[in-house]
Coordinates of N, CA and C in Angstrom, one line a residue:
M1 N -36.3 -83.7 67.7 CA -36.7 -83.3 66.4 C -35.9 -82.0 66.0
P2 N -35.2 -82.1 64.9 CA -34.3 -81.0 64.5 C -35.2 -79.9 63.9
L3 N -34.8 -78.6 64.2 CA -35.5 -77.5 63.7 C -35.2 -77.1 62.3
V4 N -34.0 -77.4 61.9 CA -33.5 -77.1 60.5 C -33.2 -78.3 59.8
K5 N -33.6 -78.3 58.5 CA -33.4 -79.5 57.7 C -31.9 -79.6 57.3
P6 N -31.4 -80.8 57.3 CA -30.0 -80.9 57.0 C -29.8 -80.6 55.5
R7 N -28.6 -80.0 55.1 CA -28.3 -79.7 53.7 C -28.1 -81.0 53.0
P8 N -28.4 -81.0 51.7 CA -28.2 -82.2 50.9 C -26.7 -82.4 50.7
A9 N -26.3 -83.6 50.5 CA -24.8 -83.9 50.3 C -24.3 -83.3 48.9
R10 N -25.2 -83.3 48.0 CA -24.7 -82.8 46.6 C -24.9 -81.3 46.5
P11 N -24.0 -80.6 45.7 CA -24.2 -79.1 45.6 C -25.5 -78.8 44.8
M12 N -26.0 -77.6 45.2 CA -27.2 -77.1 44.5 C -26.9 -76.6 43.2
P13 N -27.7 -76.9 42.2 CA -27.4 -76.4 40.8 C -27.7 -74.9 40.7
I14 N -26.9 -74.2 39.9 CA -27.1 -72.8 39.7 C -28.2 -72.6 38.6
R15 N -29.2 -71.8 38.9 CA -30.3 -71.6 38.0 C -29.9 -70.5 37.0
M16 N -30.0 -70.8 35.7 CA -29.6 -69.9 34.7 C -30.6 -68.9 34.3
T17 N -31.9 -69.1 34.5 CA -32.9 -68.2 34.1 C -32.7 -66.8 34.7
P18 N -32.5 -66.7 36.0 CA -32.3 -65.3 36.5 C -31.1 -64.6 36.0
L19 N -30.0 -65.4 35.8 CA -28.8 -64.8 35.2 C -29.0 -64.3 33.8
I20 N -29.7 -65.0 33.0 CA -30.0 -64.6 31.6 C -30.9 -63.3 31.7
D21 N -31.8 -63.3 32.6 CA -32.7 -62.1 32.7 C -31.8 -60.9 33.1
V22 N -30.9 -61.0 34.0 CA -30.1 -59.9 34.4 C -29.2 -59.4 33.2
V23 N -28.6 -60.4 32.5 CA -27.8 -60.0 31.3 C -28.6 -59.3 30.3
F24 N -29.8 -59.8 30.0 CA -30.7 -59.1 29.1 C -31.0 -57.7 29.5
I25 N -31.3 -57.5 30.7 CA -31.7 -56.2 31.3 C -30.5 -55.2 31.1
L26 N -29.3 -55.7 31.4 CA -28.1 -54.9 31.3 C -27.8 -54.6 29.8
L27 N -28.0 -55.5 28.9 CA -27.8 -55.3 27.5 C -28.8 -54.2 27.0
V28 N -30.0 -54.3 27.4 CA -31.0 -53.2 27.0 C -30.6 -51.9 27.6
F29 N -30.2 -51.9 28.8 CA -29.8 -50.6 29.5 C -28.6 -50.0 28.7
F30 N -27.6 -50.7 28.4 CA -26.5 -50.1 27.8 C -26.8 -49.7 26.3
M31 N -27.7 -50.4 25.7 CA -28.0 -50.0 24.3 C -28.8 -48.7 24.3
V32 N -29.7 -48.6 25.3 CA -30.5 -47.4 25.4 C -29.7 -46.2 25.8
T33 N -28.7 -46.3 26.6 CA -28.0 -45.2 27.1 C -26.7 -44.9 26.4
S34 N -26.4 -45.7 25.4 CA -25.2 -45.4 24.6 C -25.4 -44.3 23.6
Y35 N -24.3 -43.6 23.3 CA -24.3 -42.5 22.4 C -24.0 -43.0 21.0
L36 N -24.8 -42.7 20.0 CA -24.6 -43.1 18.7 C -24.1 -41.9 17.9
L37 N -23.1 -42.1 17.1 CA -22.6 -41.0 16.3 C -23.6 -40.6 15.2
P38 N -23.8 -39.4 14.9 CA -24.7 -39.0 13.8 C -24.0 -39.4 12.5
T39 N -24.8 -39.6 11.4 CA -24.2 -40.0 10.2 C -23.3 -38.9 9.6
G40 N -23.4 -37.7 10.0 CA -22.6 -36.7 9.5 C -21.1 -36.9 9.9
Y41 N -20.9 -37.7 10.9 CA -19.5 -37.9 11.3 C -19.0 -39.3 10.9
L42 N -19.7 -39.9 10.0 CA -19.3 -41.2 9.5 C -18.0 -41.1 8.7
E43 N -17.0 -41.8 9.1 CA -15.7 -41.7 8.4 C -15.6 -42.8 7.3
L44 N -15.5 -42.3 6.1 CA -15.3 -43.2 5.0 C -14.0 -42.9 4.3
E45 N -13.4 -43.9 3.8 CA -12.1 -43.7 3.1 C -12.3 -42.8 1.9
N46 N -11.4 -41.8 1.8 CA -11.5 -40.9 0.7 C -10.1 -40.6 0.3
D47 N -9.5 -41.3 -0.6 CA -8.1 -41.2 -1.0 C -7.8 -40.4 -2.2
T48 N -8.8 -39.7 -2.8 CA -8.6 -38.9 -4.0 C -8.5 -37.5 -3.6
A49 N -7.5 -36.8 -4.1 CA -7.3 -35.4 -3.7 C -8.0 -34.6 -4.8
E50 N -8.7 -33.6 -4.4 CA -9.3 -32.6 -5.3 C -10.2 -33.2 -6.4
G51 N -10.9 -34.3 -6.1 CA -11.8 -34.9 -7.0 C -11.3 -35.5 -8.2
R52 N -10.0 -35.9 -8.2 CA -9.4 -36.5 -9.4 C -9.2 -38.0 -9.1
G53 N -9.4 -38.7 -10.2 CA -9.1 -40.2 -10.1 C -7.7 -40.5 -10.2
G54 N -7.4 -41.8 -10.2 CA -6.0 -42.2 -10.3 C -5.3 -41.8 -11.6
D55 N -6.0 -41.6 -12.6 CA -5.4 -41.2 -13.9 C -5.4 -39.7 -14.1
G56 N -5.9 -38.9 -13.2 CA -5.8 -37.5 -13.3 C -7.1 -36.9 -13.9
E57 N -8.0 -37.7 -14.4 CA -9.3 -37.2 -14.9 C -10.2 -36.9 -13.8
P58 N -11.0 -35.8 -13.9 CA -12.0 -35.5 -12.9 C -13.0 -36.6 -12.7
L59 N -13.4 -36.9 -11.5 CA -14.4 -37.9 -11.2 C -15.8 -37.3 -11.4
P60 N -16.7 -38.2 -11.9 CA -18.1 -37.7 -12.0 C -18.6 -37.3 -10.6
Q61 N -19.3 -36.2 -10.6 CA -19.9 -35.7 -9.3 C -21.4 -36.0 -9.3
L62 N -21.8 -36.8 -8.4 CA -23.2 -37.2 -8.2 C -23.7 -36.5 -7.0
Q63 N -25.0 -36.0 -7.0 CA -25.6 -35.4 -5.9 C -26.9 -36.2 -5.5
L64 N -26.9 -36.9 -4.4 CA -28.0 -37.7 -4.0 C -29.0 -36.7 -3.3
Q65 N -30.2 -36.7 -3.8 CA -31.3 -35.9 -3.2 C -32.2 -36.7 -2.3
A66 N -32.9 -36.0 -1.4 CA -33.8 -36.7 -0.4 C -34.8 -37.6 -1.1
D67 N -35.2 -37.3 -2.3 CA -36.3 -38.2 -2.9 C -35.7 -39.4 -3.6
G68 N -34.3 -39.6 -3.5 CA -33.7 -40.8 -4.1 C -33.1 -40.5 -5.5
Q69 N -33.4 -39.4 -6.1 CA -32.9 -39.1 -7.4 C -31.4 -38.7 -7.3
L70 N -30.7 -39.0 -8.3 CA -29.3 -38.5 -8.4 C -29.2 -37.4 -9.4
Q71 N -28.5 -36.4 -9.1 CA -28.3 -35.3 -10.0 C -26.8 -35.4 -10.6
W72 N -26.8 -35.5 -11.9 CA -25.5 -35.6 -12.5 C -25.5 -34.8 -13.8
D73 N -24.5 -34.0 -14.0 CA -24.5 -33.1 -15.2 C -25.8 -32.3 -15.3
S74 N -26.2 -31.7 -14.2 CA -27.4 -30.9 -14.1 C -28.7 -31.6 -14.6
Q75 N -28.7 -32.9 -14.5 CA -29.9 -33.6 -14.9 C -30.2 -34.6 -13.7
D76 N -31.5 -34.9 -13.5 CA -32.0 -35.8 -12.5 C -32.0 -37.2 -13.2
W77 N -31.5 -38.2 -12.5 CA -31.4 -39.6 -12.9 C -31.9 -40.5 -11.8
S78 N -32.4 -41.7 -12.2 CA -32.6 -42.7 -11.2 C -31.3 -43.4 -10.9
L79 N -31.3 -44.1 -9.8 CA -30.1 -44.9 -9.5 C -29.7 -45.9 -10.5
A80 N -30.7 -46.6 -11.0 CA -30.4 -47.6 -12.0 C -29.8 -47.0 -13.3
E81 N -30.4 -45.9 -13.7 CA -29.9 -45.2 -15.0 C -28.4 -44.8 -14.8
V82 N -28.1 -44.2 -13.6 CA -26.8 -43.7 -13.4 C -25.8 -44.8 -13.3
T83 N -26.2 -45.9 -12.6 CA -25.3 -47.0 -12.5 C -25.0 -47.7 -13.9
E84 N -26.0 -47.8 -14.7 CA -25.9 -48.4 -16.0 C -25.0 -47.5 -16.9
R85 N -25.2 -46.2 -16.8 CA -24.4 -45.3 -17.7 C -23.0 -45.2 -17.2
L86 N -22.7 -45.2 -15.9 CA -21.3 -45.1 -15.4 C -20.6 -46.4 -15.8
A87 N -21.3 -47.6 -15.7 CA -20.7 -48.8 -16.0 C -20.4 -48.9 -17.5
S88 N -21.2 -48.4 -18.3 CA -21.0 -48.4 -19.8 C -19.8 -47.5 -20.2
Q89 N -19.6 -46.4 -19.4 CA -18.5 -45.5 -19.6 C -17.2 -46.0 -19.0
G90 N -17.2 -47.1 -18.3 CA -16.0 -47.7 -17.7 C -15.6 -46.9 -16.4
Q91 N -16.4 -46.1 -15.8 CA -16.1 -45.4 -14.6 C -16.0 -46.4 -13.4
Q92 N -14.9 -46.2 -12.6 CA -14.7 -47.1 -11.5 C -14.8 -46.3 -10.2
E93 N -14.8 -45.0 -10.3 CA -14.9 -44.1 -9.1 C -15.8 -42.9 -9.4
V94 N -16.5 -42.5 -8.3 CA -17.3 -41.3 -8.4 C -17.3 -40.5 -7.1
R95 N -17.6 -39.3 -7.2 CA -17.7 -38.5 -5.9 C -19.2 -38.4 -5.7
L96 N -19.7 -38.7 -4.5 CA -21.1 -38.7 -4.1 C -21.3 -37.7 -3.0
A97 N -22.1 -36.7 -3.3 CA -22.5 -35.7 -2.3 C -23.9 -36.0 -2.0
T98 N -24.3 -35.7 -0.7 CA -25.7 -35.9 -0.3 C -26.2 -34.6 0.2
D99 N -27.5 -34.4 0.0 CA -28.2 -33.3 0.7 C -28.2 -33.6 2.2
G100 N -28.5 -32.6 3.0 CA -28.5 -32.8 4.5 C -29.6 -33.7 5.0
D101 N -30.7 -33.8 4.2 CA -31.9 -34.5 4.7 C -32.1 -35.8 4.0
V102 N -31.0 -36.4 3.4 CA -31.2 -37.7 2.8 C -31.3 -38.8 3.8
P103 N -32.3 -39.6 3.8 CA -32.5 -40.7 4.8 C -31.3 -41.7 4.7
L104 N -31.0 -42.3 5.8 CA -29.8 -43.2 5.9 C -30.0 -44.4 5.0
D105 N -31.3 -44.9 4.9 CA -31.5 -46.1 4.1 C -31.3 -45.8 2.6
Q106 N -31.7 -44.6 2.2 CA -31.5 -44.2 0.8 C -30.0 -44.1 0.5
F107 N -29.2 -43.6 1.4 CA -27.8 -43.4 1.3 C -27.1 -44.8 1.2
T108 N -27.4 -45.7 2.1 CA -26.8 -47.0 2.1 C -27.2 -47.8 0.8
R109 N -28.5 -47.6 0.4 CA -28.9 -48.3 -0.8 C -28.1 -47.8 -2.0
T110 N -27.9 -46.5 -2.1 CA -27.1 -46.0 -3.2 C -25.6 -46.5 -3.2
L111 N -25.0 -46.4 -2.0 CA -23.7 -46.9 -1.9 C -23.5 -48.4 -2.2
S112 N -24.5 -49.2 -1.8 CA -24.4 -50.6 -2.0 C -24.6 -50.9 -3.5
T113 N -25.5 -50.2 -4.2 CA -25.8 -50.4 -5.6 C -24.6 -50.0 -6.4
L114 N -23.9 -48.9 -6.1 CA -22.7 -48.5 -6.8 C -21.6 -49.5 -6.6
D115 N -21.5 -49.9 -5.3 CA -20.4 -50.9 -5.0 C -20.6 -52.2 -5.7
S116 N -21.9 -52.7 -5.8 CA -22.1 -54.0 -6.5 C -21.9 -53.8 -8.0
A117 N -21.9 -52.6 -8.5 CA -21.6 -52.4 -10.0 C -20.2 -52.2 -10.2
G118 N -19.3 -52.3 -9.1 CA -17.9 -52.1 -9.3 C -17.5 -50.6 -9.3
I119 N -18.3 -49.7 -8.7 CA -18.0 -48.3 -8.7 C -17.7 -47.9 -7.3
K120 N -16.6 -47.4 -7.0 CA -16.2 -46.9 -5.7 C -16.7 -45.5 -5.5
A121 N -17.4 -45.2 -4.4 CA -18.0 -43.9 -4.2 C -17.2 -43.2 -3.1
H122 N -16.7 -42.0 -3.3 CA -16.1 -41.1 -2.3 C -17.2 -40.1 -1.9
W123 N -17.5 -40.2 -0.6 CA -18.7 -39.5 -0.1 C -18.3 -38.2 0.6
K124 N -19.2 -37.2 0.3 CA -19.1 -35.9 0.9 C -20.5 -35.4 1.3
R125 N -20.7 -35.2 2.6 CA -22.0 -34.8 3.0 C -22.1 -33.3 3.1
T126 N -23.1 -32.7 2.5 CA -23.3 -31.3 2.6 C -24.2 -31.0 3.8
A127 N -23.9 -29.9 4.4 CA -24.7 -29.5 5.6 C -26.1 -29.2 5.2
P128 N -27.1 -29.5 6.0 CA -28.5 -29.1 5.7 C -28.6 -27.5 5.8
D129 N -29.5 -27.0 5.0 CA -29.7 -25.6 5.0 C -30.4 -25.2 6.3
S130 N -29.8 -24.1 6.9 CA -30.4 -23.6 8.1 C -31.2 -22.3 7.7
P131 N -32.1 -21.9 8.5 CA -32.9 -20.8 8.2 C -32.1 -19.5 8.0
T132 N -31.0 -19.4 8.7 CA -30.2 -18.1 8.6 C -29.4 -18.1 7.3
T133 N -29.1 -19.2 6.7 CA -28.3 -19.2 5.5 C -29.0 -19.3 4.2
Q134 N -30.4 -19.5 4.2 CA -31.1 -19.5 3.0 C -31.3 -18.2 2.4
Q135 N -31.2 -18.1 1.1 CA -31.4 -16.8 0.4 C -32.9 -16.7 0.1
P136 N -33.5 -15.5 0.2 CA -34.9 -15.3 -0.1 C -35.2 -15.4 -1.6

Protein backbone atom coordinates (compact mmCIF):
# COMPACT_ATOMS: atom_id res chain seq x y z
CA MET A 1 0.00 0.00 0.00
CA PRO A 2 1.56 3.34 -1.08
CA LEU A 3 1.89 6.06 1.55
CA VAL A 4 1.67 8.95 -0.92
CA LYS A 5 -1.05 9.40 -3.52
CA PRO A 6 0.25 9.54 -7.04
CA ARG A 7 0.05 12.92 -8.80
CA PRO A 8 -2.62 13.29 -11.41
CA ALA A 9 -1.47 13.18 -15.00
CA ARG A 10 -2.97 16.56 -15.88
CA PRO A 11 -1.58 19.88 -14.54
CA MET A 12 -3.32 21.46 -11.59
CA PRO A 13 -5.26 24.64 -12.39
CA ILE A 14 -4.10 27.95 -10.95
CA ARG A 15 -6.67 29.40 -8.63
CA MET A 16 -7.30 33.07 -9.46
CA THR A 17 -9.13 34.12 -6.30
CA PRO A 18 -6.01 34.38 -4.06
CA LEU A 19 -4.15 36.24 -6.84
CA ILE A 20 -6.96 38.77 -7.19
CA ASP A 21 -7.00 39.25 -3.42
CA VAL A 22 -3.25 39.94 -3.37
CA VAL A 23 -3.51 42.43 -6.25
CA PHE A 24 -6.39 44.22 -4.51
CA ILE A 25 -4.45 44.45 -1.24
CA LEU A 26 -1.41 45.84 -3.08
CA LEU A 27 -3.58 48.37 -4.89
CA VAL A 28 -5.11 49.59 -1.64
CA PHE A 29 -1.67 49.75 -0.02
CA PHE A 30 -0.17 51.88 -2.79
CA MET A 31 -3.20 54.16 -2.92
CA VAL A 32 -3.06 54.80 0.81
CA THR A 33 0.70 55.39 0.94
CA SER A 34 1.03 57.52 -2.19
CA TYR A 35 1.67 61.23 -1.89
CA LEU A 36 -0.94 63.45 -3.52
CA LEU A 37 -0.01 66.94 -4.62
CA PRO A 38 -1.93 69.73 -2.92
CA THR A 39 -4.15 71.73 -5.25
CA GLY A 40 -1.90 74.75 -4.72
CA TYR A 41 0.68 73.06 -6.93
CA LEU A 42 -1.76 72.18 -9.69
CA GLU A 43 -0.17 73.21 -12.97
CA LEU A 44 -2.57 74.76 -15.42
CA GLU A 45 -1.68 76.29 -18.76
CA ASN A 46 -1.40 80.06 -18.51
CA ASP A 47 -0.12 81.61 -21.71
CA THR A 48 -1.20 85.22 -21.19
CA ALA A 49 1.42 87.61 -19.96
CA GLU A 50 0.47 90.30 -17.45
CA GLY A 51 -3.27 89.60 -17.65
CA ARG A 52 -3.75 90.63 -21.25
CA GLY A 53 -5.65 88.72 -23.88
CA GLY A 54 -4.52 88.00 -27.40
CA ASP A 55 -5.81 91.36 -28.62
CA GLY A 56 -4.02 93.38 -25.90
CA GLU A 57 -7.17 94.16 -23.91
CA PRO A 58 -7.05 93.39 -20.18
CA LEU A 59 -8.79 90.17 -19.23
CA PRO A 60 -11.68 90.30 -16.77
CA GLN A 61 -10.45 89.46 -13.26
CA LEU A 62 -12.75 87.10 -11.34
CA GLN A 63 -12.23 86.20 -7.67
CA LEU A 64 -13.81 82.92 -6.55
CA GLN A 65 -14.77 83.03 -2.89
CA ALA A 66 -15.25 80.10 -0.53
CA ASP A 67 -19.04 80.47 -0.55
CA GLY A 68 -19.16 80.02 -4.35
CA GLN A 69 -19.75 83.66 -5.22
CA LEU A 70 -17.60 85.33 -7.86
CA GLN A 71 -16.37 88.85 -7.31
CA TRP A 72 -16.07 90.90 -10.49
CA ASP A 73 -15.79 94.68 -10.73
CA SER A 74 -16.14 94.94 -6.92
CA GLN A 75 -19.53 93.20 -7.01
CA ASP A 76 -20.58 89.70 -5.96
CA TRP A 77 -22.15 87.58 -8.69
CA SER A 78 -23.40 84.04 -8.96
CA LEU A 79 -21.65 81.72 -11.40
CA ALA A 80 -24.62 81.67 -13.78
CA GLU A 81 -24.83 85.48 -13.87
CA VAL A 82 -21.12 85.89 -14.58
CA THR A 83 -21.13 83.23 -17.28
CA GLU A 84 -24.14 84.78 -18.98
CA ARG A 85 -22.71 88.29 -18.83
CA LEU A 86 -19.26 87.26 -20.09
CA ALA A 87 -20.81 85.31 -22.96
CA SER A 88 -23.00 88.28 -23.92
CA GLN A 89 -19.89 90.51 -23.98
CA GLY A 90 -18.09 88.02 -26.22
CA GLN A 91 -15.33 87.33 -23.70
CA GLN A 92 -13.37 84.15 -24.43
CA GLU A 93 -10.75 84.40 -21.68
CA VAL A 94 -10.77 85.44 -18.02
CA ARG A 95 -8.32 85.45 -15.15
CA LEU A 96 -9.67 83.45 -12.23
CA ALA A 97 -8.19 83.92 -8.77
CA THR A 98 -9.31 81.85 -5.80
CA ASP A 99 -9.27 82.43 -2.09
CA GLY A 100 -7.07 80.02 -0.18
CA ASP A 101 -10.01 78.20 1.38
CA VAL A 102 -12.10 77.52 -1.76
CA PRO A 103 -13.20 73.85 -1.82
CA LEU A 104 -11.90 71.81 -4.73
CA ASP A 105 -15.38 70.85 -5.92
CA GLN A 106 -16.40 74.53 -6.09
CA PHE A 107 -13.26 75.33 -8.08
CA THR A 108 -13.77 72.50 -10.57
CA ARG A 109 -17.46 73.36 -10.94
CA THR A 110 -16.51 76.96 -11.78
CA LEU A 111 -13.84 75.90 -14.26
CA SER A 112 -16.12 73.41 -16.01
CA THR A 113 -19.00 75.91 -16.21
CA LEU A 114 -16.76 78.55 -17.74
CA ASP A 115 -15.27 75.99 -20.12
CA SER A 116 -18.68 74.76 -21.26
CA ALA A 117 -19.63 78.39 -22.01
CA GLY A 118 -16.54 78.68 -24.24
CA ILE A 119 -14.57 80.82 -21.78
CA LYS A 120 -10.96 79.86 -21.07
CA ALA A 121 -9.92 80.54 -17.47
CA HIS A 122 -6.35 81.31 -16.46
CA TRP A 123 -6.06 80.37 -12.80
CA LYS A 124 -4.08 82.02 -10.04
CA ARG A 125 -4.40 80.75 -6.48
CA THR A 126 -3.91 83.24 -3.71
CA ALA A 127 -2.36 82.00 -0.50
CA PRO A 128 -4.64 81.61 2.52
CA ASP A 129 -4.34 84.29 5.16
CA SER A 130 -2.06 83.30 7.97
CA PRO A 131 -2.47 84.69 11.50
CA THR A 132 0.83 86.62 11.23
CA THR A 133 -0.13 88.46 8.03
CA GLN A 134 -3.65 89.55 8.94
CA GLN A 135 -4.15 93.19 9.73
CA PRO A 136 -6.09 94.07 12.91
